[in-house]
């Protein structure tokens, strides 16, 4: 764990990602944040902030994939396990493993709060049901926490490779894939819930027109 205190793993982007994450938590839980994200204009602002983050993350993913000889980074693999982690780490040389750790603690800190803010703007400004909005708040929180755990602790595995034994590393080898699986699953479930709410609202509107 002490590896995470190496200052060379961090950059100005890491600070931006941390600030954005704290802002996202404020918007998630505070009355002011809920009010701000209920404005439909927030969707446009969140999308505009998310786009450059995605561009930066995607460009670095391409570089890392090239370094491994076409093995994509673990972040974009759904349902991976310890063998996939070992295969990816083995395909990187020592410099490549440090580069991946810097990516996890740098550029990859931008996408999670970006996705989370965009998600919150969409359901808070378009979904009428308070119950559904509260449910989506819970899923947004689970998404953000799971991805933060995975991104923050994956460098411990990568930088310790080829070591895989010991209580801490053994725990991380099952915890991090679980967090990434939760991340993708909850994010997808949140969008499914939103689309279902939209359809239900549309049905309600059509019924109201017929009855009038």
XYZ file of N, CA and C in Angstrom:
636
model
N 0.811 -1.212 0.000
C 0.000 0.000 0.000
C 0.851 1.272 0.000
N 2.064 1.174 0.566
C 2.924 2.352 0.630
C 3.322 2.839 -0.755
N 3.181 1.958 -1.762
C 3.499 2.355 -3.133
C 2.643 3.531 -3.585
N 1.439 3.639 -3.029
C 0.524 4.704 -3.434
C 0.998 6.077 -2.979
N 1.996 6.116 -2.100
C 2.522 7.397 -1.622
C 3.693 7.889 -2.475
N 3.996 7.187 -3.550
C 5.056 7.614 -4.464
C 4.549 8.823 -5.262
N 5.132 10.005 -5.065
C 4.630 11.211 -5.739
C 4.732 11.154 -7.264
N 5.617 10.285 -7.791
C 5.770 10.205 -9.248
C 4.566 9.561 -9.925
N 3.674 8.968 -9.137
C 2.477 8.343 -9.703
C 1.365 9.350 -9.955
N 1.540 10.545 -9.428
C 0.470 11.540 -9.494
C 0.872 12.726 -10.365
N -0.140 13.485 -10.787
C 0.092 14.654 -11.634
C -0.980 15.694 -11.337
N -0.943 16.782 -12.076
C -1.969 17.818 -11.921
C -3.353 17.265 -12.254
N -3.393 16.306 -13.178
C -4.675 15.689 -13.541
C -5.256 14.935 -12.348
N -4.396 14.339 -11.531
C -4.856 13.639 -10.326
C -5.589 14.597 -9.398
N -5.050 15.811 -9.264
C -5.670 16.818 -8.409
C -7.016 17.259 -8.976
N -7.063 17.403 -10.304
C -8.323 17.770 -10.949
C -9.367 16.672 -10.726
N -8.942 15.420 -10.881
C -9.847 14.300 -10.667
C -10.368 14.248 -9.239
N -9.490 14.496 -8.262
C -9.904 14.511 -6.859
C -10.912 15.627 -6.601
N -10.630 16.810 -7.137
C -11.537 17.943 -6.958
C -12.900 17.661 -7.575
N -12.884 17.083 -8.762
C -14.134 16.766 -9.469
C -14.930 15.707 -8.699
N -14.225 14.749 -8.127
C -14.891 13.702 -7.344
C -15.564 14.297 -6.109
N -14.853 15.176 -5.401
C -15.430 15.825 -4.218
C -16.629 16.692 -4.611
N -16.525 17.369 -5.748
C -17.650 18.163 -6.238
C -18.846 17.273 -6.557
N -18.576 16.115 -7.136
C -19.649 15.172 -7.468
C -20.372 14.696 -6.213
N -19.620 14.412 -5.163
C -20.234 13.988 -3.901
C -21.070 15.111 -3.300
N -20.607 16.346 -3.438
C -21.385 17.497 -2.975
C -22.695 17.599 -3.757
N -22.608 17.494 -5.070
C -23.807 17.572 -5.910
C -24.758 16.402 -5.648
N -24.200 15.271 -5.228
C -25.002 14.076 -4.998
C -25.847 14.187 -3.732
N -25.285 14.783 -2.677
C -25.932 14.733 -1.376
C -26.512 16.057 -0.876
N -26.029 17.178 -1.374
C -26.495 18.457 -0.838
C -27.776 18.921 -1.529
N -28.655 19.631 -0.800
C -29.862 20.201 -1.417
C -29.523 21.148 -2.567
N -28.433 21.904 -2.400
C -28.017 22.825 -3.469
C -27.621 22.047 -4.718
N -26.888 20.963 -4.520
C -26.472 20.143 -5.656
C -27.652 19.535 -6.371
N -28.616 19.041 -5.611
C -29.805 18.446 -6.229
C -30.581 19.482 -7.024
N -30.629 20.701 -6.493
C -31.336 21.767 -7.205
C -30.603 22.146 -8.495
N -29.291 22.237 -8.428
C -28.510 22.597 -9.615
C -28.636 21.541 -10.715
N -28.595 20.276 -10.323
C -28.648 19.203 -11.315
C -30.053 18.957 -11.845
N -31.057 19.607 -11.246
C -32.421 19.464 -11.742
C -32.685 20.382 -12.934
N -31.747 21.256 -13.230
C -31.863 22.151 -14.384
C -31.442 21.391 -15.650
N -32.323 21.315 -16.667
C -31.965 20.587 -17.905
C -30.679 21.083 -18.549
N -30.314 22.349 -18.315
C -29.070 22.880 -18.867
C -27.856 22.121 -18.320
N -28.034 21.527 -17.146
C -26.946 20.773 -16.549
C -26.507 19.592 -17.407
N -27.439 19.023 -18.179
C -27.097 17.899 -19.053
C -26.055 18.326 -20.080
N -26.255 19.511 -20.639
C -25.327 20.032 -21.648
C -23.959 20.314 -21.019
N -23.975 20.926 -19.841
C -22.720 21.262 -19.156
C -21.960 19.990 -18.780
N -22.692 19.004 -18.238
C -22.051 17.749 -17.834
C -21.486 17.007 -19.039
N -22.224 17.021 -20.147
C -21.746 16.357 -21.364
C -20.488 17.045 -21.894
N -20.475 18.370 -21.839
C -19.316 19.129 -22.316
C -18.086 18.855 -21.450
N -18.295 18.639 -20.154
C -17.172 18.327 -19.258
C -16.709 16.886 -19.428
N -17.653 15.999 -19.744
C -17.325 14.584 -19.883
C -16.539 14.299 -21.159
N -16.838 15.013 -22.238
C -16.236 14.715 -23.543
C -14.709 14.767 -23.530
N -14.069 15.850 -23.045
C -12.592 15.862 -23.058
C -11.990 14.793 -22.150
N -12.688 14.453 -21.066
C -12.204 13.400 -20.181
C -12.183 12.067 -20.900
N -13.266 11.780 -21.629
C -13.336 10.536 -22.392
C -12.270 10.491 -23.473
N -12.037 11.617 -24.110
C -11.011 11.678 -25.166
C -9.631 11.357 -24.579
N -9.323 11.951 -23.424
C -8.022 11.722 -22.800
C -7.875 10.269 -22.357
N -8.904 9.732 -21.721
C -8.859 8.351 -21.242
C -8.739 7.385 -22.421
N -9.532 7.604 -23.463
C -9.505 6.720 -24.634
C -8.144 6.731 -25.310
N -7.546 7.906 -25.430
C -6.237 8.002 -26.086
C -5.174 7.249 -25.293
N -5.234 7.304 -23.967
C -4.247 6.591 -23.157
C -4.512 5.085 -23.148
N -5.772 4.700 -23.242
C -6.105 3.279 -23.337
C -5.506 2.689 -24.619
N -5.550 3.445 -25.712
C -4.964 2.977 -26.969
C -3.453 2.774 -26.826
N -2.798 3.686 -26.124
C -1.346 3.568 -25.914
C -1.030 2.324 -25.085
N -1.795 2.110 -24.011
C -1.564 0.952 -23.145
C -1.853 -0.357 -23.869
N -2.889 -0.356 -24.695
C -3.219 -1.559 -25.470
C -2.093 -1.889 -26.445
N -1.503 -0.865 -27.033
C -0.385 -1.089 -27.950
C 0.828 -1.656 -27.211
N 1.051 -1.198 -25.976
C 2.190 -1.677 -25.197
C 2.075 -3.167 -24.869
N 0.849 -3.635 -24.701
C 0.646 -5.037 -24.333
C 0.518 -5.949 -25.541
N 0.556 -5.394 -26.740
C 0.399 -6.218 -27.931
C -1.049 -6.601 -28.175
N -1.963 -5.663 -27.925
C -3.407 -5.785 -28.212
C -4.250 -6.278 -27.041
N -3.674 -6.442 -25.864
C -4.488 -6.773 -24.688
C -5.031 -5.470 -24.105
N -6.346 -5.294 -24.065
C -6.896 -4.021 -23.566
C -6.697 -3.894 -22.062
N -6.580 -2.671 -21.545
C -6.461 -2.469 -20.097
C -7.638 -3.090 -19.355
N -7.415 -3.415 -18.126
C -8.431 -4.109 -17.332
C -9.689 -3.270 -17.153
N -9.547 -1.944 -17.213
C -10.688 -1.051 -17.031
C -11.790 -1.284 -18.053
N -11.409 -1.701 -19.246
C -12.404 -1.868 -20.314
C -12.786 -3.337 -20.504
N -12.328 -4.193 -19.606
C -12.707 -5.604 -19.649
C -13.814 -5.849 -18.618
N -14.902 -6.446 -19.052
C -16.010 -6.726 -18.131
C -15.893 -8.161 -17.611
N -15.981 -8.309 -16.297
C -15.964 -9.640 -15.709
C -14.606 -10.311 -15.741
N -13.518 -9.546 -15.627
C -12.192 -10.151 -15.616
C -11.897 -10.729 -14.220
N -10.875 -11.578 -14.147
C -10.492 -12.206 -12.881
C -8.970 -12.207 -12.770
N -8.440 -12.902 -11.789
C -6.993 -12.903 -11.548
C -6.176 -13.322 -12.768
N -6.571 -14.352 -13.529
C -5.771 -14.724 -14.707
C -5.643 -13.584 -15.714
N -6.712 -12.814 -15.899
C -6.646 -11.683 -16.839
C -5.745 -10.573 -16.306
N -5.760 -10.376 -14.986
C -4.868 -9.373 -14.384
C -3.415 -9.767 -14.601
N -3.117 -11.031 -14.346
C -1.747 -11.532 -14.501
C -1.306 -11.434 -15.954
N -2.190 -11.802 -16.880
C -1.858 -11.741 -18.311
C -1.542 -10.311 -18.731
N -2.360 -9.359 -18.258
C -2.148 -7.957 -18.617
C -0.850 -7.424 -18.009
N -0.629 -7.723 -16.726
C 0.573 -7.242 -16.051
C 1.832 -7.848 -16.666
N 1.743 -9.105 -17.055
C 2.885 -9.788 -17.654
C 3.232 -9.206 -19.017
N 2.195 -8.752 -19.740
C 2.417 -8.199 -21.076
C 3.088 -6.833 -21.028
N 3.014 -6.169 -19.875
C 3.666 -4.870 -19.714
C 5.060 -5.058 -19.107
N 6.002 -4.248 -19.553
C 7.295 -4.264 -18.867
C 7.190 -3.391 -17.615
N 8.269 -3.260 -16.888
C 8.221 -2.503 -15.628
C 7.786 -1.062 -15.862
N 8.312 -0.457 -16.938
C 7.920 0.911 -17.258
C 6.453 1.008 -17.645
N 5.954 0.003 -18.355
C 4.555 -0.014 -18.755
C 3.626 -0.171 -17.563
N 4.049 -0.961 -16.573
C 3.231 -1.138 -15.375
C 3.139 0.165 -14.584
N 4.241 0.903 -14.538
C 4.191 2.187 -13.854
C 3.317 3.166 -14.635
N 3.377 3.103 -15.955
C 2.549 3.963 -16.783
C 1.065 3.685 -16.540
N 0.738 2.385 -16.385
C -0.653 2.027 -16.125
C -1.096 2.538 -14.755
N -0.218 2.444 -13.766
C -0.535 2.971 -12.437
C -0.753 4.481 -12.497
N 0.085 5.174 -13.265
C -0.076 6.623 -13.420
C -1.385 6.957 -14.128
N -1.777 6.115 -15.067
C -3.048 6.295 -15.757
C -4.217 6.135 -14.785
N -4.156 5.092 -13.943
C -5.233 4.839 -12.989
C -5.379 5.986 -11.987
N -4.252 6.541 -11.571
C -4.267 7.598 -10.559
C -4.268 8.997 -11.176
N -4.278 9.044 -12.504
C -4.275 10.336 -13.198
C -5.490 10.496 -14.087
N -5.320 10.229 -15.370
C -6.398 10.457 -16.342
C -7.670 9.692 -16.008
N -7.520 8.489 -15.445
C -8.697 7.663 -15.183
C -9.488 8.129 -13.968
N -9.022 9.173 -13.294
C -9.808 9.747 -12.196
C -10.830 10.757 -12.719
N -10.752 11.095 -14.000
C -11.656 12.092 -14.566
C -12.978 11.494 -15.036
N -12.924 10.302 -15.637
C -14.132 9.713 -16.223
C -15.212 9.364 -15.199
N -14.879 8.744 -14.047
C -15.947 8.369 -13.105
C -16.819 9.534 -12.632
N -16.244 10.647 -12.134
C -17.116 11.754 -11.745
C -17.825 12.374 -12.945
N -17.180 12.312 -14.120
C -17.830 12.828 -15.330
C -19.070 12.039 -15.685
N -18.940 10.716 -15.692
C -20.094 9.851 -15.969
C -21.169 10.035 -14.903
N -20.744 10.131 -13.640
C -21.689 10.236 -12.532
C -22.474 11.545 -12.598
N -21.796 12.646 -12.888
C -22.477 13.943 -12.994
C -23.465 13.950 -14.158
N -23.054 13.382 -15.288
C -23.951 13.325 -16.442
C -25.184 12.486 -16.114
N -24.959 11.353 -15.477
C -26.067 10.474 -15.090
C -27.030 11.211 -14.167
N -26.499 11.880 -13.154
C -27.354 12.581 -12.196
C -28.133 13.709 -12.853
N -27.495 14.434 -13.761
C -28.190 15.513 -14.466
C -29.371 14.973 -15.265
N -29.180 13.827 -15.903
C -30.234 13.257 -16.743
C -31.444 12.863 -15.919
N -31.232 12.059 -14.862
C -32.425 11.570 -14.150
C -33.052 12.646 -13.252
N -32.259 13.561 -12.746
C -32.845 14.587 -11.886
C -33.651 15.618 -12.667
N -33.297 15.809 -13.924
C -34.012 16.810 -14.715
C -35.091 16.220 -15.620
N -35.133 14.894 -15.764
C -36.105 14.305 -16.693
C -37.044 13.282 -16.053
N -36.677 12.738 -14.903
C -37.516 11.729 -14.247
C -38.374 12.412 -13.178
N -39.669 12.175 -13.225
C -40.584 12.847 -12.305
C -40.691 12.154 -10.956
N -40.590 10.847 -10.942
C -40.798 10.078 -9.715
C -39.673 10.307 -8.714
N -40.037 10.741 -7.515
C -39.044 10.942 -6.460
C -38.431 9.619 -6.032
N -39.252 8.560 -6.041
C -38.751 7.230 -5.671
C -37.665 6.776 -6.640
N -37.908 6.973 -7.935
C -36.929 6.565 -8.948
C -35.668 7.413 -8.830
N -35.817 8.701 -8.593
C -34.641 9.572 -8.439
C -33.803 9.159 -7.236
N -34.479 8.808 -6.140
C -33.754 8.351 -4.949
C -33.035 7.037 -5.223
N -33.705 6.139 -5.939
C -33.078 4.867 -6.319
C -31.840 5.115 -7.176
N -31.957 6.031 -8.118
C -30.823 6.359 -8.992
C -29.695 7.024 -8.208
N -30.049 7.819 -7.186
C -29.016 8.403 -6.324
C -28.186 7.300 -5.680
N -28.885 6.259 -5.206
C -28.185 5.145 -4.577
C -27.268 4.437 -5.560
N -27.755 4.217 -6.784
C -26.939 3.533 -7.788
C -25.756 4.396 -8.215
N -25.970 5.709 -8.305
C -24.873 6.610 -8.661
C -23.777 6.568 -7.596
N -24.187 6.503 -6.325
C -23.214 6.440 -5.229
C -22.431 5.126 -5.266
N -23.140 4.017 -5.467
C -22.476 2.710 -5.544
C -21.505 2.684 -6.720
N -21.931 3.235 -7.861
C -21.057 3.293 -9.035
C -19.773 4.056 -8.708
N -19.926 5.245 -8.124
C -18.765 6.090 -7.871
C -17.814 5.439 -6.864
N -18.360 4.876 -5.798
C -17.512 4.247 -4.776
C -16.781 3.035 -5.343
N -17.485 2.204 -6.107
C -16.854 0.994 -6.649
C -15.724 1.332 -7.613
N -15.934 2.325 -8.460
C -14.891 2.664 -9.423
C -13.710 3.357 -8.727
N -13.979 4.122 -7.678
C -12.885 4.763 -6.950
C -12.020 3.730 -6.234
N -12.653 2.716 -5.658
C -11.889 1.650 -4.998
C -11.014 0.918 -6.014
N -11.620 0.554 -7.154
C -10.884 -0.193 -8.175
C -9.714 0.622 -8.726
N -9.960 1.888 -9.075
C -8.915 2.718 -9.669
C -7.800 3.039 -8.679
N -8.162 3.199 -7.418
C -7.161 3.580 -6.417
C -6.265 2.419 -6.008
N -6.816 1.197 -6.021
C -6.071 0.054 -5.507
C -5.452 -0.843 -6.583
N -5.922 -0.744 -7.827
C -5.316 -1.541 -8.893
C -3.813 -1.288 -9.023
N -3.331 -0.030 -8.864
C -1.879 0.185 -8.941
C -1.076 -0.650 -7.939
N -1.683 -0.992 -6.787
C -0.975 -1.813 -5.807
C -0.668 -3.184 -6.401
N -1.661 -3.761 -7.097
C -1.455 -5.052 -7.742
C -0.412 -4.955 -8.846
N -0.601 -3.969 -9.722
C 0.257 -3.835 -10.904
C 1.714 -3.572 -10.519
N 1.927 -2.689 -9.548
C 3.292 -2.331 -9.174
C 3.976 -3.408 -8.342
N 3.196 -4.317 -7.727
C 3.770 -5.419 -6.961
C 4.007 -6.661 -7.805
N 3.504 -6.668 -9.052
C 3.671 -7.836 -9.914
C 5.167 -8.124 -10.103
N 5.590 -9.390 -10.018
C 4.806 -10.634 -10.104
C 4.306 -11.188 -8.768
N 4.528 -10.472 -7.651
C 4.045 -10.966 -6.363
C 2.517 -11.048 -6.371
N 1.974 -12.165 -5.888
C 0.529 -12.353 -5.816
C 0.087 -12.934 -4.483
N 1.042 -13.264 -3.626
C 0.720 -13.903 -2.354
C 0.576 -12.871 -1.243
N 0.116 -13.333 -0.109
C -0.082 -12.450 1.032
C -1.540 -12.049 1.144
N -1.970 -11.735 2.355
C -3.375 -11.424 2.614
C -3.842 -10.197 1.832
N -3.024 -9.143 1.829
C -3.430 -7.900 1.164
C -3.601 -8.099 -0.340
N -2.590 -8.677 -0.993
C -2.662 -8.866 -2.443
C -3.749 -9.870 -2.821
N -3.881 -10.943 -2.047
C -4.917 -11.942 -2.344
C -6.301 -11.319 -2.266
N -6.488 -10.436 -1.287
C -7.779 -9.745 -1.147
C -8.035 -8.832 -2.335
N -7.003 -8.101 -2.739
C -7.166 -7.171 -3.851
C -7.453 -7.887 -5.163
N -6.900 -9.078 -5.329
C -7.091 -9.815 -6.578
C -8.547 -10.244 -6.790
N -9.341 -10.331 -5.711
C -10.769 -10.623 -5.917
C -11.632 -9.385 -5.694
N -11.159 -8.448 -4.851
C -11.949 -7.256 -4.551
C -12.043 -6.314 -5.751
N -10.917 -6.062 -6.422
C -10.903 -5.084 -7.517
C -11.734 -5.551 -8.706
N -11.601 -6.803 -9.175
C -12.504 -7.247 -10.246
C -13.973 -7.167 -9.856
N -14.275 -7.447 -8.580
C -15.652 -7.344 -8.104
C -16.146 -5.904 -8.199
N -15.313 -4.960 -7.790
C -15.693 -3.538 -7.846
C -15.925 -3.090 -9.294
N -15.067 -3.531 -10.215
C -15.243 -3.152 -11.614
C -16.504 -3.777 -12.207
N -16.824 -5.002 -11.802
C -18.059 -5.642 -12.265
C -19.273 -4.888 -11.734
N -19.218 -4.501 -10.462
C -20.303 -3.707 -9.871
C -20.427 -2.377 -10.601
N -19.293 -1.771 -10.910
C -19.277 -0.476 -11.602
C -20.075 -0.532 -12.904
N -19.736 -1.477 -13.752
C -20.423 -1.584 -15.044
C -21.885 -2.000 -14.870
N -22.147 -2.922 -13.951
C -23.499 -3.438 -13.768
C -24.443 -2.362 -13.237
N -23.992 -1.634 -12.222
C -24.836 -0.604 -11.621
C -25.058 0.556 -12.584
N -24.022 0.917 -13.325
C -24.162 2.000 -14.301
C -25.192 1.628 -15.370
N -25.095 0.394 -15.861
C -26.064 -0.064 -16.850
C -27.465 -0.150 -16.277
N -27.588 -0.615 -15.040
C -28.896 -0.724 -14.390
C -29.516 0.651 -14.176
N -28.684 1.633 -13.860
C -29.192 2.989 -13.667
C -29.808 3.528 -14.958
N -29.116 3.323 -16.080
C -29.661 3.796 -17.359
C -30.913 3.024 -17.753
N -30.957 1.745 -17.447
C -32.159 0.953 -17.710
C -33.337 1.482 -16.894
N -33.074 1.842 -15.655
C -34.115 2.403 -14.788
C -34.622 3.736 -15.336
N -33.690 4.560 -15.819
C -34.073 5.860 -16.380
C -34.944 5.698 -17.620
N -34.518 4.830 -18.521
C -35.286 4.601 -19.752
C -36.669 4.037 -19.422
N -36.734 3.128 -18.448
C -38.024 2.572 -18.032
C -38.924 3.670 -17.473
N -38.342 4.574 -16.683
C -39.119 5.696 -16.132
C -39.625 6.602 -17.250
N -38.798 6.838 -18.264
C -39.235 7.656 -19.396
C -40.434 7.018 -20.106
N -40.336 5.709 -20.329
C -41.428 5.007 -21.007
C -42.711 5.066 -20.174
N -42.580 4.913 -18.875
C -43.741 4.965 -17.983
C -44.365 6.362 -18.008
N -43.506 7.387 -18.020
C -44.024 8.760 -18.108
C -44.735 9.001 -19.438
N -44.179 8.439 -20.506
C -44.800 8.585 -21.826
C -46.160 7.911 -21.859
N -46.253 6.725 -21.285
C -47.538 6.015 -21.206
C -48.558 6.827 -20.424
N -48.106 7.431 -19.308
C -48.970 8.280 -18.483
C -49.493 9.469 -19.262
N -48.612 10.093 -20.050
C -49.018 11.243 -20.861
C -50.034 10.841 -21.917
N -49.840 9.694 -22.542
C -50.775 9.227 -23.584
C -52.120 8.895 -22.969
N -52.123 8.299 -21.770
C -53.388 7.996 -21.099
C -54.125 9.273 -20.723
N -53.364 10.270 -20.266
C -53.976 11.540 -19.870
C -54.628 12.227 -21.074
N -53.979 12.141 -22.233
C -54.564 12.755 -23.450
C -55.821 12.038 -23.878
N -55.824 10.716 -23.764
C -57.008 9.949 -24.161
C -58.178 10.260 -23.250
N -57.909 10.370 -21.949
C -58.997 10.619 -21.007
C -59.546 12.020 -21.137
N -58.723 12.962 -21.651
C -59.196 14.342 -21.814
C -59.964 14.512 -23.121
